[in-house]
């Protein structure tokens, strides 16, 4: 009889311990989910594109190497009355100041693409901020005007990167249509890829000093012009106040 009582008691204690473990696990799980949801909601997003009824898109170039096609790109852009935004690396500015000035003097916007194309996710907030400032200083020294936009290297965004840019009164810019020119795709592939994805408010990504980019750009601008698109700088496309950015990176103007 005593053995039976002990067994029942042991079973009862075991059940209590198991129930407690389940409750604790559930609590931890709920806490983890809550924390994860909070972290997700706090994740900052750069501007990928803009919500607009106007047929406007922004042509952008990332400039980190070479400058041999500068004159050709300028000629193509001028032929279609297109204004572009050139995101320059500080090292590129130091090596190619005449190219930077040529783009600026033709009415194109010069923006920040880091100082040495370092991966920002490997840097601290202070290191990122200092890197942005160094590139800003190079641009201002070259053309007499500091940029207001920054695109981080390789699109590798973190909250620290966005917070650092915002602390300098700068907006962070990604892209919604990638030409993949840097991968060496053919002119035909590039044209089909870009023109098939463009919509109002798109931000298009190209690179300078890439073999097939000039000819593809010429064809893309021709096709999009025929569709009624205007080519504006990112500064002209985006909203600078009273806006929100949704989970996809699309910037919206807040309702009045």
Coordinates of C-alpha atoms in Angstrom, one line a residue:
X1 CA 0.0 0.0 0.0
X2 CA 2.8 2.3 0.9
X3 CA 4.5 1.5 -2.4
X4 CA 1.3 2.4 -4.3
X5 CA 1.0 5.8 -2.5
X6 CA 4.6 6.6 -3.3
X7 CA 4.0 5.8 -6.9
X8 CA 0.9 7.9 -7.1
X9 CA 2.7 10.7 -5.4
X10 CA 5.6 10.4 -7.7
X11 CA 3.4 10.4 -10.7
X12 CA 1.5 13.5 -9.5
X13 CA 4.8 15.3 -9.0
X14 CA 6.0 14.3 -12.4
X15 CA 2.8 15.6 -14.0
X16 CA 3.2 18.9 -12.2
X17 CA 6.8 19.2 -13.3
X18 CA 5.8 18.4 -16.9
X19 CA 3.0 20.9 -16.8
X20 CA 5.3 23.6 -15.4
X21 CA 7.8 22.9 -18.2
X22 CA 5.1 23.2 -20.8
X23 CA 3.9 26.5 -19.4
X24 CA 7.4 27.9 -19.1
X25 CA 8.2 26.8 -22.7
X26 CA 5.0 28.4 -23.9
X27 CA 5.8 31.6 -22.1
X28 CA 9.3 31.7 -23.5
X29 CA 7.9 31.0 -27.0
X30 CA 5.3 33.8 -26.6
X31 CA 8.0 36.2 -25.4
X32 CA 10.3 35.2 -28.3
X33 CA 7.5 35.8 -30.8
X34 CA 6.7 39.1 -29.3
X35 CA 10.3 40.2 -29.3
X36 CA 10.8 39.0 -32.9
X37 CA 7.7 40.9 -34.0
X38 CA 8.9 44.0 -32.2
X39 CA 12.4 43.7 -33.9
X40 CA 10.7 43.2 -37.3
X41 CA 8.6 46.3 -36.8
X42 CA 11.6 48.3 -35.8
X43 CA 13.6 47.3 -38.9
X44 CA 14.3 50.4 -41.0
X45 CA 13.9 50.3 -44.8
X46 CA 15.5 52.6 -47.4
X47 CA 13.5 54.0 -50.3
X48 CA 13.3 51.5 -53.2
X49 CA 10.7 53.4 -55.3
X50 CA 8.0 56.0 -55.0
X51 CA 4.2 55.8 -55.2
X52 CA 3.1 58.4 -57.8
X53 CA 0.5 58.8 -60.5
X54 CA 3.1 60.7 -62.7
X55 CA 5.0 58.8 -65.3
X56 CA 8.4 59.6 -63.8
X57 CA 11.4 57.3 -63.1
X58 CA 14.9 57.9 -61.8
X59 CA 18.0 56.7 -63.7
X60 CA 20.8 56.0 -61.2
X61 CA 24.5 55.0 -61.7
X62 CA 26.8 53.6 -59.1
X63 CA 30.3 54.9 -59.8
X64 CA 33.1 53.0 -58.1
X65 CA 35.6 52.2 -60.9
X66 CA 36.7 53.7 -64.2
X67 CA 35.3 56.7 -66.0
X68 CA 36.0 56.0 -69.6
X69 CA 32.4 56.1 -70.7
X70 CA 31.5 59.4 -69.0
X71 CA 31.2 61.4 -72.3
X72 CA 29.2 58.7 -73.9
X73 CA 26.7 58.4 -71.0
X74 CA 26.4 62.2 -70.9
X75 CA 25.6 62.2 -74.7
X76 CA 23.0 59.5 -74.4
X77 CA 21.3 61.1 -71.4
X78 CA 21.2 64.5 -73.1
X79 CA 19.7 63.0 -76.2
X80 CA 16.6 62.0 -74.2
X81 CA 16.6 65.0 -71.9
X82 CA 17.2 62.6 -69.0
X83 CA 18.6 63.7 -65.7
X84 CA 20.4 61.0 -63.7
X85 CA 21.7 60.5 -60.2
X86 CA 25.3 59.3 -59.9
X87 CA 26.1 57.6 -56.6
X88 CA 29.8 58.1 -56.2
X89 CA 32.4 56.4 -54.0
X90 CA 34.8 58.8 -52.4
X91 CA 37.8 57.0 -53.9
X92 CA 36.3 57.4 -57.3
X93 CA 35.8 61.1 -56.7
X94 CA 39.5 61.5 -55.8
X95 CA 40.6 59.6 -58.9
X96 CA 38.1 61.1 -61.3
X97 CA 37.2 64.6 -60.3
X98 CA 36.7 65.8 -63.9
X99 CA 34.0 63.1 -64.4
X100 CA 32.2 64.2 -61.3
X101 CA 32.3 67.8 -62.4
X102 CA 31.1 66.8 -65.9
X103 CA 28.0 65.0 -64.6
X104 CA 27.2 67.9 -62.2
X105 CA 27.7 70.6 -64.8
X106 CA 25.3 68.7 -67.1
X107 CA 22.6 69.0 -64.5
X108 CA 22.8 65.5 -63.0
X109 CA 22.7 64.9 -59.3
X110 CA 25.7 63.6 -57.4
X111 CA 25.0 61.4 -54.4
X112 CA 27.0 59.4 -51.8
X113 CA 28.0 55.7 -52.3
X114 CA 30.4 55.5 -49.3
X115 CA 34.0 56.5 -49.2
X116 CA 35.7 53.2 -50.0
X117 CA 32.8 50.8 -50.8
X118 CA 33.2 49.1 -47.4
X119 CA 30.5 46.6 -46.3
X120 CA 28.5 48.7 -43.8
X121 CA 27.1 45.7 -41.9
X122 CA 30.6 45.1 -40.6
X123 CA 31.0 48.6 -39.3
X124 CA 29.7 50.3 -36.1
X125 CA 27.3 53.2 -36.2
X126 CA 30.1 55.7 -35.6
X127 CA 32.3 54.1 -38.3
X128 CA 29.4 54.3 -40.9
X129 CA 28.7 57.9 -40.0
X130 CA 32.4 58.8 -40.4
X131 CA 32.6 57.0 -43.7
X132 CA 29.5 58.8 -45.1
X133 CA 31.0 62.1 -43.9
X134 CA 34.3 61.5 -45.7
X135 CA 32.6 60.8 -49.0
X136 CA 30.4 63.9 -48.5
X137 CA 33.5 66.0 -47.9
X138 CA 35.1 64.7 -51.2
X139 CA 31.9 65.5 -53.2
X140 CA 31.6 69.0 -51.7
X141 CA 35.3 69.7 -52.3
X142 CA 34.9 68.6 -55.9
X143 CA 31.6 70.4 -56.9
X144 CA 31.0 72.8 -54.1
X145 CA 27.8 71.1 -52.9
X146 CA 27.3 68.4 -50.3
X147 CA 24.9 65.5 -51.3
X148 CA 21.6 64.7 -49.5
X149 CA 21.3 61.1 -50.6
X150 CA 23.3 58.0 -49.8
X151 CA 23.2 54.5 -51.2
X152 CA 25.2 52.0 -49.1
X153 CA 27.6 49.6 -50.8
X154 CA 26.0 46.5 -52.3
X155 CA 22.6 47.6 -50.9
X156 CA 23.7 46.2 -47.5
X157 CA 21.4 48.1 -45.2
X158 CA 21.3 48.0 -41.5
X159 CA 19.5 50.2 -39.0
X160 CA 22.8 51.7 -38.1
X161 CA 23.4 52.8 -41.7
X162 CA 20.0 54.4 -42.0
X163 CA 20.2 56.0 -38.6
X164 CA 23.7 57.4 -39.4
X165 CA 22.4 58.9 -42.7
X166 CA 19.4 60.4 -41.0
X167 CA 21.6 62.0 -38.4
X168 CA 23.3 63.8 -41.3
X169 CA 19.9 64.8 -42.7
X170 CA 20.3 62.4 -45.6
X171 CA 17.9 59.9 -47.1
X172 CA 18.9 56.4 -48.0
X173 CA 18.2 55.1 -51.5
X174 CA 18.0 51.6 -52.8
X175 CA 16.5 50.6 -56.2
X176 CA 13.5 48.7 -57.6
X177 CA 14.8 47.8 -61.0
X178 CA 18.3 46.3 -61.3
X179 CA 19.8 46.2 -64.8
X180 CA 22.3 43.6 -63.7
X181 CA 24.8 45.3 -66.0
X182 CA 27.6 44.5 -63.5
X183 CA 27.0 40.8 -64.2
X184 CA 27.9 41.3 -67.8
X185 CA 24.4 40.5 -69.2
X186 CA 23.9 41.3 -72.9
X187 CA 22.3 44.4 -74.2
X188 CA 19.2 42.6 -75.2
X189 CA 18.8 41.0 -71.8
X190 CA 19.3 44.3 -70.0
X191 CA 16.8 46.1 -72.2
X192 CA 14.2 43.4 -71.7
X193 CA 14.8 43.2 -68.0
X194 CA 14.5 46.9 -67.3
X195 CA 11.7 47.8 -69.6
X196 CA 9.6 44.9 -68.4
X197 CA 9.8 45.9 -64.8
X198 CA 9.5 49.7 -64.9
X199 CA 6.5 51.5 -63.5
X200 CA 5.7 55.0 -62.2
X201 CA 8.2 55.9 -59.5
X202 CA 10.7 53.2 -60.3
X203 CA 14.4 53.8 -59.4
X204 CA 16.7 52.1 -61.9
X205 CA 20.2 50.8 -61.1
X206 CA 23.0 51.0 -63.6
X207 CA 26.8 51.2 -63.2
X208 CA 29.2 53.3 -65.2
X209 CA 32.3 51.9 -67.0
X210 CA 30.5 48.6 -67.9
X211 CA 30.7 47.3 -71.4
X212 CA 27.0 47.0 -72.4
X213 CA 25.5 49.7 -70.3
X214 CA 25.7 52.6 -72.8
X215 CA 24.0 50.8 -75.7
X216 CA 21.4 49.2 -73.4
X217 CA 20.7 52.6 -71.8
X218 CA 20.2 54.2 -75.2
X219 CA 17.6 51.6 -76.1
X220 CA 15.9 51.7 -72.7
X221 CA 15.5 55.5 -72.8
X222 CA 14.1 55.3 -76.3
X223 CA 11.5 52.7 -75.3
X224 CA 10.5 54.4 -72.1
X225 CA 10.3 57.8 -73.8
X226 CA 7.8 56.3 -76.3
X227 CA 5.8 55.1 -73.3
X228 CA 5.6 58.7 -72.0
X229 CA 8.1 58.5 -69.1
X230 CA 10.1 61.4 -67.9
X231 CA 13.6 60.8 -66.4
X232 CA 14.2 62.8 -63.2
X233 CA 16.8 62.8 -60.5
X234 CA 16.1 60.9 -57.3
X235 CA 16.0 64.2 -55.5
X236 CA 13.1 65.2 -57.7
X237 CA 11.3 61.9 -57.5
X238 CA 11.2 61.3 -53.8
X239 CA 9.3 63.0 -51.0
X240 CA 11.5 64.8 -48.4
X241 CA 8.8 65.3 -45.7
X242 CA 5.5 64.0 -44.5
X243 CA 5.9 60.5 -46.0
X244 CA 6.0 56.9 -45.0
X245 CA 7.9 53.9 -46.4
X246 CA 5.9 50.6 -46.6
X247 CA 7.3 47.1 -46.0
X248 CA 8.4 46.8 -49.6
X249 CA 10.4 50.0 -49.6
X250 CA 7.9 52.0 -51.5
X251 CA 7.7 55.6 -50.4
X252 CA 4.2 57.2 -50.0
X253 CA 3.1 60.7 -49.5
X254 CA 1.0 61.0 -46.4
X255 CA -2.6 62.0 -47.0
X256 CA -3.4 65.7 -46.2

